[in-house]
Amino acid sequence: MNQINMVLEQCCFQLTPVKFIFSSPRKKSLPYRKVTLRPILLQEQLAFQAEYHYEKKAIHENFQADQVVGACMELALRDFKQINLFTEEEDIQILAAKPDRPRITRKPGTLRQETLAHNQSRQYLIPDGKPCDFLTRLGVMDETGRVFQKHYSKFRQINRFLEILQDVFDVLPQKAGRPLRIIDFGCGKAYLTFALYHYLKVEKNLDVEIIGLDLKEDVIDFCNEVARDLRYDGLRFLMGDIADYTSDHADMVVTLHACDTATDYALINAVRWNTSVILSVPCCQHELFGQIQNSLHQPMFKHGILKDRFTELLTDGLRGLALEARGYDVAMIEFTSLEHTSKNIMIRAVKTRSENSRAAEEYRRLKEYYGARPTIDALL
Ligand SMILES: C[S@@+](CC[C@H](N)C(=O)[O-])C[C@H]1O[C@@H](n2cnc3c(N)ncnc32)[C@H](O)[C@@H]1O
């Protein structure tokens, strides 16, 4: 049974699912003779639609991605002896008359996934179906531009990021004779750094100089190699710690999912460099967890999970206020939807004035109320 479960997991999430067919009923009394499942998009999320084939009708049922393997297991163990799993990569047949000793055969895939229904109506800045060099090179889409199902959430995240970039495009300082300088702190494998370059240089033909910084040497080497292969001149990657990377400047600072206080060091750099636009998605905000105290909140803080969530929001609230105090217009916006729940708030900050004493005072009062000593204090 474990084997069946593993194969189903693989077909749903690691390969590109096209169609699953459950046939050969275990009992003659089963009211439906066959069940087919295919992937669909429901509110931008991968889901699966099952079609139960009765004698004279078909009934549909949708399953969220996290329910589908359970539902398929039930169909396999309770109802059907044969399962055919068609994915783009492989066609897999499971003969499971004895579920604990299934016979599994695999052949190269013969079917292609139809464009998922919702994609057709969604106009992404980088569309699914149109080849895009960096997405192909990073394994998000194939040579024909088809996005691999398992990378669809990354694809959506990249496009969401570009939408946000598009919104701040007009406030980016574009001066003749000087490239627009952007630093992406904690770039990781740099899907979004490449997306930045692609959008600004390849699509908008701007003179840009983009740096991705990360602690990991292997990641930096890989990203530099990809940038070279793609001839993305003006995009380079450096190894280093954000906290030490203080002597530079940038028109825009990006920091997406840099852990804990790494985000603060990126924000501190940006403010000290008088950076015009900051796009930051914080994560792993642990710093205040061991610091905050408040007798009124104690009955809530005694639950670690609540204190943890609260700490996240307080950390970002203080970051937002610190940026406002230093003259930024700050908006907290949703970066991605549910799939990255706890990491989906973006701090979008645009420099508009010199200082804001009201925000500085609000920052001070909030911080003192909870006894917090955040790293972002360095800005005030
Ligand atoms: C979760 S990944 C995010 C990668 C990418 N920004 C994204 O959103 O897809 C976080 C990255 O931040 C890097 N990082 C964490 N702390 C850092 C620091 N102090 N200096 C430089 N990079 C750091 C890690 O090495 C890791 O690659």
Tab-separated table of C-alpha atoms and ligand atoms in Angstrom:
chain	number	residue	atom	x	y	z
A	1	MET	CA	0.000	0.000	0.000
A	2	ASN	CA	2.914	2.230	0.769
A	3	GLN	CA	4.203	1.624	-2.716
A	4	ILE	CA	0.882	2.743	-4.224
A	5	ASN	CA	0.866	5.791	-2.002
A	6	MET	CA	4.414	6.701	-3.051
A	7	VAL	CA	3.655	6.360	-6.740
A	8	LEU	CA	0.528	8.487	-6.360
A	9	GLU	CA	2.462	11.192	-4.489
A	10	GLN	CA	5.046	11.174	-7.237
A	11	CYS	CA	2.488	11.410	-10.030
A	12	CYS	CA	0.573	14.232	-8.357
A	13	PHE	CA	3.456	16.413	-7.256
A	14	GLN	CA	6.795	15.455	-8.746
A	15	LEU	CA	5.738	14.587	-12.268
A	16	THR	CA	3.323	16.466	-14.489
A	17	PRO	CA	-0.063	14.759	-14.052
A	18	VAL	CA	-2.234	14.432	-17.147
A	19	LYS	CA	-4.938	11.898	-16.331
A	20	PHE	CA	-5.484	9.088	-13.823
A	21	ILE	CA	-7.884	6.219	-14.581
A	22	PHE	CA	-9.223	3.825	-11.969
A	23	SER	CA	-10.863	0.749	-13.517
A	24	SER	CA	-11.632	-2.912	-12.989
A	25	PRO	CA	-13.985	-2.656	-9.974
A	26	ARG	CA	-13.338	-4.866	-6.989
A	27	LYS	CA	-17.089	-5.536	-6.560
A	28	LYS	CA	-19.826	-5.923	-9.159
A	29	SER	CA	-22.121	-3.857	-6.941
A	30	LEU	CA	-19.959	-0.742	-7.286
A	31	PRO	CA	-22.333	1.910	-8.733
A	32	TYR	CA	-19.679	3.526	-10.937
A	33	ARG	CA	-17.585	1.529	-13.396
A	34	LYS	CA	-14.610	3.805	-13.721
A	35	VAL	CA	-13.207	7.011	-12.208
A	36	THR	CA	-10.940	9.438	-14.025
A	37	LEU	CA	-9.049	12.296	-12.420
A	38	ARG	CA	-7.381	15.242	-14.067
A	39	PRO	CA	-5.539	18.271	-12.685
A	40	ILE	CA	-7.296	21.628	-12.734
A	41	LEU	CA	-6.701	25.037	-11.267
A	42	LEU	CA	-9.139	26.234	-8.625
A	43	GLN	CA	-8.596	29.812	-7.508
A	44	GLU	CA	-5.079	29.594	-8.870
A	45	GLN	CA	-4.279	26.491	-6.839
A	46	LEU	CA	-3.552	23.064	-8.217
A	47	ALA	CA	-6.536	20.792	-7.587
A	48	PHE	CA	-7.903	17.599	-9.127
A	49	GLN	CA	-11.298	16.854	-10.592
A	50	ALA	CA	-12.633	13.332	-10.341
A	51	GLU	CA	-15.265	12.096	-12.769
A	52	TYR	CA	-17.271	9.086	-11.580
A	53	HIS	CA	-18.611	7.186	-14.584
A	54	TYR	CA	-22.016	5.688	-13.780
A	55	GLU	CA	-24.108	3.701	-16.253
A	56	LYS	CA	-26.016	6.740	-17.510
A	57	LYS	CA	-24.399	9.731	-15.913
A	58	ALA	CA	-21.122	11.182	-14.729
A	59	ILE	CA	-20.638	12.933	-11.418
A	60	HIS	CA	-17.785	15.306	-10.663
A	61	GLU	CA	-15.987	15.974	-7.426
A	62	ASN	CA	-13.064	18.344	-6.822
A	63	PHE	CA	-10.182	17.601	-4.494
A	64	GLN	CA	-7.657	20.093	-3.178
A	65	ALA	CA	-4.047	19.100	-3.793
A	66	ASP	CA	-3.563	18.005	-0.177
A	67	GLN	CA	-6.592	15.697	-0.362
A	68	VAL	CA	-5.981	14.010	-3.677
A	69	VAL	CA	-3.586	11.250	-2.674
A	70	GLY	CA	-5.912	10.212	0.158
A	71	ALA	CA	-8.863	10.165	-2.220
A	72	CYS	CA	-6.928	8.124	-4.793
A	73	MET	CA	-5.794	5.662	-2.137
A	74	GLU	CA	-9.392	5.141	-1.130
A	75	LEU	CA	-10.378	4.476	-4.749
A	76	ALA	CA	-7.472	2.075	-5.161
A	77	LEU	CA	-7.950	0.104	-1.955
A	78	ARG	CA	-11.726	0.083	-1.742
A	79	ASP	CA	-13.017	0.227	-5.309
A	80	PHE	CA	-10.613	-0.600	-8.122
A	81	LYS	CA	-7.935	-3.133	-8.979
A	82	GLN	CA	-6.318	-1.257	-11.847
A	83	ILE	CA	-4.873	2.236	-11.884
A	84	ASN	CA	-3.372	3.923	-14.921
A	85	LEU	CA	-1.471	7.074	-14.123
A	86	PHE	CA	-0.629	9.179	-17.161
A	87	THR	CA	1.924	11.885	-16.564
A	88	GLU	CA	3.913	13.795	-19.163
A	89	GLU	CA	7.062	12.012	-18.071
A	90	GLU	CA	5.795	8.483	-17.513
A	91	ASP	CA	2.759	6.260	-17.996
A	92	ILE	CA	2.448	4.076	-14.933
A	93	GLN	CA	0.172	1.100	-14.530
A	94	ILE	CA	-0.613	-0.349	-11.111
A	95	LEU	CA	-2.322	-3.711	-10.933
A	96	ALA	CA	-3.492	-3.932	-7.360
A	97	ALA	CA	-5.704	-6.994	-7.031
A	98	LYS	CA	-3.601	-7.501	-3.899
A	99	PRO	CA	-2.946	-3.972	-2.671
A	100	ASP	CA	-0.032	-5.012	-0.491
A	101	ARG	CA	1.701	-6.609	-3.515
A	102	PRO	CA	0.945	-4.307	-6.439
A	103	ARG	CA	2.476	-4.874	-9.888
A	104	ILE	CA	3.797	-1.595	-11.139
A	105	THR	CA	4.998	-1.003	-14.683
A	106	ARG	CA	6.391	2.200	-16.089
A	107	LYS	CA	6.784	3.435	-19.670
A	108	PRO	CA	7.780	6.788	-21.129
A	109	GLY	CA	4.893	9.274	-21.081
A	110	THR	CA	2.598	9.396	-24.105
A	111	LEU	CA	0.261	12.272	-23.194
A	112	ARG	CA	0.652	16.008	-22.710
A	113	GLN	CA	-1.251	17.975	-20.134
A	114	GLU	CA	-3.890	20.262	-21.537
A	115	THR	CA	-3.444	23.836	-20.421
A	116	LEU	CA	-5.148	23.962	-17.060
A	117	ALA	CA	-8.464	25.729	-17.418
A	118	HIS	CA	-7.702	28.740	-15.332
A	119	ASN	CA	-4.381	29.502	-16.999
A	120	GLN	CA	-6.107	30.429	-20.201
A	121	SER	CA	-7.875	33.364	-18.619
A	122	ARG	CA	-4.964	34.518	-16.460
A	123	GLN	CA	-2.722	36.990	-18.239
A	124	TYR	CA	0.693	36.602	-16.694
A	125	LEU	CA	3.505	39.021	-17.529
A	126	ILE	CA	5.509	35.977	-18.519
A	127	PRO	CA	2.852	33.756	-20.087
A	128	ASP	CA	2.650	29.999	-19.833
A	129	GLY	CA	3.258	28.636	-23.318
A	130	LYS	CA	5.765	31.258	-24.465
A	131	PRO	CA	9.414	30.231	-24.171
A	132	CYS	CA	11.355	32.392	-21.715
A	133	ASP	CA	15.096	31.754	-21.557
A	134	PHE	CA	15.752	31.977	-17.818
A	135	LEU	CA	12.688	29.932	-16.891
A	136	THR	CA	13.779	27.193	-19.264
A	137	ARG	CA	17.338	27.300	-17.954
A	138	LEU	CA	16.128	27.108	-14.346
A	139	GLY	CA	13.824	24.183	-15.159
A	140	VAL	CA	10.498	25.963	-14.614
A	141	MET	CA	9.325	25.503	-18.213
A	142	ASP	CA	10.341	23.335	-21.123
A	143	GLU	CA	11.831	24.516	-24.420
A	144	THR	CA	8.391	25.136	-25.882
A	145	GLY	CA	7.432	27.387	-22.999
A	146	ARG	CA	5.225	24.897	-21.236
A	147	VAL	CA	5.432	25.360	-17.460
A	148	PHE	CA	6.070	22.121	-15.576
A	149	GLN	CA	3.188	21.417	-13.245
A	150	LYS	CA	5.436	20.844	-10.273
A	151	HIS	CA	6.877	24.355	-10.732
A	152	TYR	CA	3.565	26.099	-11.205
A	153	SER	CA	3.561	27.774	-7.808
A	154	LYS	CA	7.081	29.117	-8.451
A	155	PHE	CA	5.872	30.337	-11.857
A	156	ARG	CA	2.948	32.153	-10.238
A	157	GLN	CA	5.226	33.607	-7.568
A	158	ILE	CA	7.581	34.963	-10.237
A	159	ASN	CA	4.689	36.539	-12.108
A	160	ARG	CA	3.237	38.006	-8.934
A	161	PHE	CA	6.619	39.513	-8.172
A	162	LEU	CA	6.739	41.049	-11.642
A	163	GLU	CA	3.270	42.541	-11.163
A	164	ILE	CA	4.506	44.229	-7.994
A	165	LEU	CA	7.615	45.391	-9.821
A	166	GLN	CA	5.431	46.803	-12.568
A	167	ASP	CA	3.508	48.797	-9.948
A	168	VAL	CA	6.670	50.514	-8.680
A	169	PHE	CA	8.256	50.856	-12.111
A	170	ASP	CA	7.395	54.542	-12.442
A	171	VAL	CA	9.030	55.470	-9.162
A	172	LEU	CA	12.323	53.784	-9.954
A	173	PRO	CA	14.890	56.514	-10.520
A	174	GLN	CA	15.855	56.176	-14.174
A	175	LYS	CA	18.597	58.625	-14.939
A	176	ALA	CA	20.277	58.934	-18.313
A	177	GLY	CA	23.870	57.756	-18.421
A	178	ARG	CA	23.668	55.748	-15.195
A	179	PRO	CA	22.395	52.200	-14.826
A	180	LEU	CA	19.615	51.426	-12.417
A	181	ARG	CA	21.292	49.540	-9.587
A	182	ILE	CA	19.421	46.784	-7.796
A	183	ILE	CA	20.578	44.431	-5.074
A	184	ASP	CA	18.733	41.237	-4.204
A	185	PHE	CA	19.785	40.205	-0.704
A	186	GLY	CA	19.536	36.485	0.048
A	187	CYS	CA	18.856	35.677	-3.609
A	188	GLY	CA	19.086	31.889	-3.205
A	189	LYS	CA	18.689	30.102	-6.544
A	190	ALA	CA	17.669	33.499	-7.881
A	191	TYR	CA	14.495	32.788	-9.823
A	192	LEU	CA	13.322	36.254	-8.840
A	193	THR	CA	16.663	37.936	-9.501
A	194	PHE	CA	16.649	36.539	-13.017
A	195	ALA	CA	13.030	37.628	-13.332
A	196	LEU	CA	14.034	41.171	-12.337
A	197	TYR	CA	16.715	41.258	-14.986
A	198	HIS	CA	14.491	39.719	-17.598
A	199	TYR	CA	11.693	42.209	-16.994
A	200	LEU	CA	13.798	45.356	-16.702
A	201	LYS	CA	16.512	44.638	-19.260
A	202	VAL	CA	15.055	42.173	-21.740
A	203	GLU	CA	11.457	43.428	-21.712
A	204	LYS	CA	11.874	47.104	-20.808
A	205	ASN	CA	15.342	47.605	-22.277
A	206	LEU	CA	16.571	49.558	-19.247
A	207	ASP	CA	20.213	49.959	-18.436
A	208	VAL	CA	20.440	47.873	-15.260
A	209	GLU	CA	23.062	46.544	-12.929
A	210	ILE	CA	21.713	43.806	-10.699
A	211	ILE	CA	23.528	41.987	-7.941
A	212	GLY	CA	22.308	38.908	-6.123
A	213	LEU	CA	23.987	38.257	-2.783
A	214	ASP	CA	23.859	35.047	-0.837
A	215	LEU	CA	25.826	33.136	1.775
A	216	LYS	CA	26.011	29.951	-0.281
A	217	GLU	CA	28.993	29.523	-2.558
A	218	ASP	CA	27.529	26.723	-4.680
A	219	VAL	CA	24.375	28.752	-5.307
A	220	ILE	CA	26.410	31.805	-6.294
A	221	ASP	CA	28.569	29.772	-8.685
A	222	PHE	CA	25.487	28.236	-10.255
A	223	CYS	CA	23.742	31.591	-10.695
A	224	ASN	CA	26.820	33.212	-12.238
A	225	GLU	CA	27.087	30.323	-14.676
A	226	VAL	CA	23.426	30.686	-15.666
A	227	ALA	CA	23.796	34.469	-16.077
A	228	ARG	CA	26.820	33.886	-18.325
A	229	ASP	CA	25.033	31.222	-20.386
A	230	LEU	CA	22.068	33.515	-20.908
A	231	ARG	CA	24.341	36.483	-21.666
A	232	TYR	CA	22.646	38.441	-18.928
A	233	ASP	CA	25.415	41.059	-18.774
A	234	GLY	CA	24.732	43.383	-15.909
A	235	LEU	CA	23.571	40.570	-13.655
A	236	ARG	CA	26.079	39.061	-11.281
A	237	PHE	CA	26.108	37.168	-8.058
A	238	LEU	CA	28.312	37.620	-5.046
A	239	MET	CA	28.889	35.505	-2.022
A	240	GLY	CA	28.590	37.334	1.268
A	241	ASP	CA	26.653	38.064	4.404
A	242	ILE	CA	24.046	40.796	4.155
A	243	ALA	CA	25.095	42.150	7.546
A	244	ASP	CA	28.631	42.787	6.262
A	245	TYR	CA	27.653	44.101	2.857
A	246	THR	CA	27.403	47.718	3.870
A	247	SER	CA	29.568	49.692	1.456
A	248	ASP	CA	27.539	49.867	-1.699
A	249	HIS	CA	24.435	51.636	-2.901
A	250	ALA	CA	21.264	50.695	-4.756
A	251	ASP	CA	18.224	52.327	-6.293
A	252	MET	CA	16.159	49.330	-5.345
A	253	VAL	CA	16.715	46.676	-2.700
A	254	VAL	CA	14.931	43.369	-2.885
A	255	THR	CA	15.002	40.823	-0.116
A	256	LEU	CA	12.684	37.865	-0.395
A	257	HIS	CA	12.523	35.270	2.331
A	258	ALA	CA	15.903	36.156	3.800
A	259	CYS	CA	15.701	34.573	7.194
A	260	ASP	CA	15.090	36.314	10.494
A	261	THR	CA	17.330	39.364	11.065
A	262	ALA	CA	18.952	39.038	7.593
A	263	THR	CA	15.895	40.998	6.455
A	264	ASP	CA	16.708	43.756	8.963
A	265	TYR	CA	20.273	44.084	7.722
A	266	ALA	CA	18.971	44.367	4.165
A	267	LEU	CA	16.501	47.076	5.212
A	268	ILE	CA	19.155	48.920	7.221
A	269	ASN	CA	21.496	48.913	4.216
A	270	ALA	CA	18.740	50.147	1.950
A	271	VAL	CA	17.779	53.039	4.219
A	272	ARG	CA	21.394	54.066	4.796
A	273	TRP	CA	21.972	54.070	1.048
A	274	ASN	CA	18.873	56.194	0.565
A	275	THR	CA	17.431	53.518	-1.691
A	276	SER	CA	14.284	54.625	-3.521
A	277	VAL	CA	12.318	51.357	-3.504
A	278	ILE	CA	12.428	48.377	-1.164
A	279	LEU	CA	10.570	45.124	-1.768
A	280	SER	CA	10.924	42.774	1.156
A	281	VAL	CA	9.190	39.540	2.076
A	282	PRO	CA	10.369	38.633	5.566
A	283	CYS	CA	10.371	35.145	6.977
A	284	CYS	CA	11.427	33.231	10.093
A	285	GLN	CA	10.940	36.262	12.347
A	286	HIS	CA	12.291	34.688	15.533
A	287	GLU	CA	14.201	37.553	17.066
A	288	LEU	CA	11.458	38.944	19.284
A	289	PHE	CA	10.146	35.605	20.474
A	290	GLY	CA	12.549	35.497	23.414
A	291	GLN	CA	12.266	39.226	24.089
A	292	ILE	CA	8.657	40.274	24.245
A	293	GLN	CA	6.814	40.477	27.507
A	294	ASN	CA	3.448	41.920	28.290
A	295	SER	CA	1.340	41.005	31.289
A	296	LEU	CA	-1.931	41.626	29.456
A	297	HIS	CA	-0.873	39.333	26.590
A	298	GLN	CA	0.697	36.672	28.782
A	299	PRO	CA	-2.373	34.385	28.749
A	300	MET	CA	-2.018	34.356	24.966
A	301	PHE	CA	1.791	34.190	24.875
A	302	LYS	CA	1.783	31.051	27.010
A	303	HIS	CA	0.793	29.267	23.771
A	304	GLY	CA	4.032	29.089	21.828
A	305	ILE	CA	2.363	28.962	18.431
A	306	LEU	CA	0.331	32.098	19.112
A	307	LYS	CA	3.333	33.929	20.485
A	308	ASP	CA	5.272	32.903	17.396
A	309	ARG	CA	2.615	34.221	14.988
A	310	PHE	CA	2.220	37.369	17.044
A	311	THR	CA	5.988	37.878	17.023
A	312	GLU	CA	6.024	37.676	13.233
A	313	LEU	CA	3.449	40.417	12.907
A	314	LEU	CA	5.013	42.605	15.576
A	315	THR	CA	8.435	42.272	13.937
A	316	ASP	CA	7.068	43.352	10.578
A	317	GLY	CA	4.917	46.051	12.144
A	318	LEU	CA	8.018	47.538	13.759
A	319	ARG	CA	9.974	47.219	10.519
A	320	GLY	CA	7.223	49.045	8.670
A	321	LEU	CA	7.153	51.844	11.239
A	322	ALA	CA	10.947	52.150	11.241
A	323	LEU	CA	10.862	52.585	7.462
A	324	GLU	CA	8.069	55.146	7.725
A	325	ALA	CA	10.083	57.002	10.341
A	326	ARG	CA	12.933	57.186	7.830
A	327	GLY	CA	10.725	58.756	5.171
A	328	TYR	CA	9.270	55.777	3.305
A	329	ASP	CA	5.678	55.252	2.258
A	330	VAL	CA	5.025	51.726	3.426
A	331	ALA	CA	2.412	49.256	2.252
A	332	MET	CA	2.027	45.697	3.512
A	333	ILE	CA	0.744	43.682	0.584
A	334	GLU	CA	-0.015	40.056	-0.097
A	335	PHE	CA	2.822	38.528	-2.056
A	336	THR	CA	1.451	35.104	-2.835
A	337	SER	CA	-1.768	33.478	-1.814
A	338	LEU	CA	-2.297	30.585	0.555
A	339	GLU	CA	0.465	28.320	-0.656
A	340	HIS	CA	3.118	30.278	1.287
A	341	THR	CA	0.827	31.302	4.131
A	342	SER	CA	3.216	32.459	6.767
A	343	LYS	CA	5.655	33.975	4.311
A	344	ASN	CA	3.325	35.925	2.137
A	345	ILE	CA	3.439	39.495	3.408
A	346	MET	CA	5.529	41.876	1.389
A	347	ILE	CA	6.770	45.175	2.769
A	348	ARG	CA	6.725	47.596	-0.148
A	349	ALA	CA	8.486	50.823	0.761
A	350	VAL	CA	8.979	53.853	-1.465
A	351	LYS	CA	11.104	56.767	-0.345
A	352	THR	CA	9.020	59.947	-0.415
A	353	ARG	CA	10.274	62.290	2.278
A	354	SER	CA	13.151	62.802	4.679
A	355	GLU	CA	11.872	61.861	8.140
A	356	ASN	CA	8.559	61.194	9.849
A	357	SER	CA	8.635	61.957	13.580
A	358	ARG	CA	5.104	60.671	14.187
A	359	ALA	CA	6.063	57.221	12.897
A	360	ALA	CA	9.263	57.328	14.955
A	361	GLU	CA	7.228	57.990	18.075
A	362	GLU	CA	4.734	55.213	17.223
A	363	TYR	CA	7.648	52.852	16.690
A	364	ARG	CA	9.151	53.740	20.068
A	365	ARG	CA	5.878	53.298	21.937
A	366	LEU	CA	5.039	49.979	20.294
A	367	LYS	CA	8.489	48.568	20.917
A	368	GLU	CA	8.468	49.633	24.567
A	369	TYR	CA	4.977	48.278	25.123
A	370	TYR	CA	6.258	44.780	24.335
A	371	GLY	CA	9.784	45.192	25.689
A	372	ALA	CA	11.184	44.468	22.226
A	373	ARG	CA	14.767	45.222	21.166
A	374	PRO	CA	14.673	44.550	17.412
A	375	THR	CA	17.670	44.757	15.096
A	376	ILE	CA	15.808	47.350	13.019
A	377	ASP	CA	16.314	49.727	15.980
A	378	ALA	CA	19.586	50.623	14.287
A	379	LEU	CA	17.580	52.856	11.955
A	380	LEU	CA	16.256	55.147	14.679
B	1	LIG	C1	14.557	30.942	1.567
B	1	LIG	S1	15.860	31.418	0.565
B	1	LIG	C2	15.090	32.610	-0.469
B	1	LIG	C3	15.693	32.701	-1.824
B	1	LIG	C4	15.036	33.721	-2.755
B	1	LIG	N1	15.204	35.063	-2.286
B	1	LIG	C5	13.565	33.405	-2.958
B	1	LIG	O1	12.718	34.053	-2.345
B	1	LIG	O2	13.256	32.504	-3.727
B	1	LIG	C6	16.795	32.423	1.671
B	1	LIG	C7	18.189	32.681	1.184
B	1	LIG	O3	18.751	33.710	2.000
B	1	LIG	C8	20.098	33.398	2.195
B	1	LIG	N2	20.544	34.105	3.410
B	1	LIG	C9	20.064	33.952	4.666
B	1	LIG	N3	20.737	34.759	5.520
B	1	LIG	C10	21.623	35.444	4.777
B	1	LIG	C11	22.609	36.408	5.076
B	1	LIG	N4	22.784	36.846	6.315
B	1	LIG	N5	23.372	36.895	4.075
B	1	LIG	C12	23.192	36.456	2.792
B	1	LIG	N6	22.258	35.543	2.443
B	1	LIG	C13	21.510	35.029	3.424
B	1	LIG	C14	20.127	31.894	2.324
B	1	LIG	O4	21.401	31.379	2.036
B	1	LIG	C15	19.091	31.470	1.313
B	1	LIG	O5	19.651	31.177	0.061
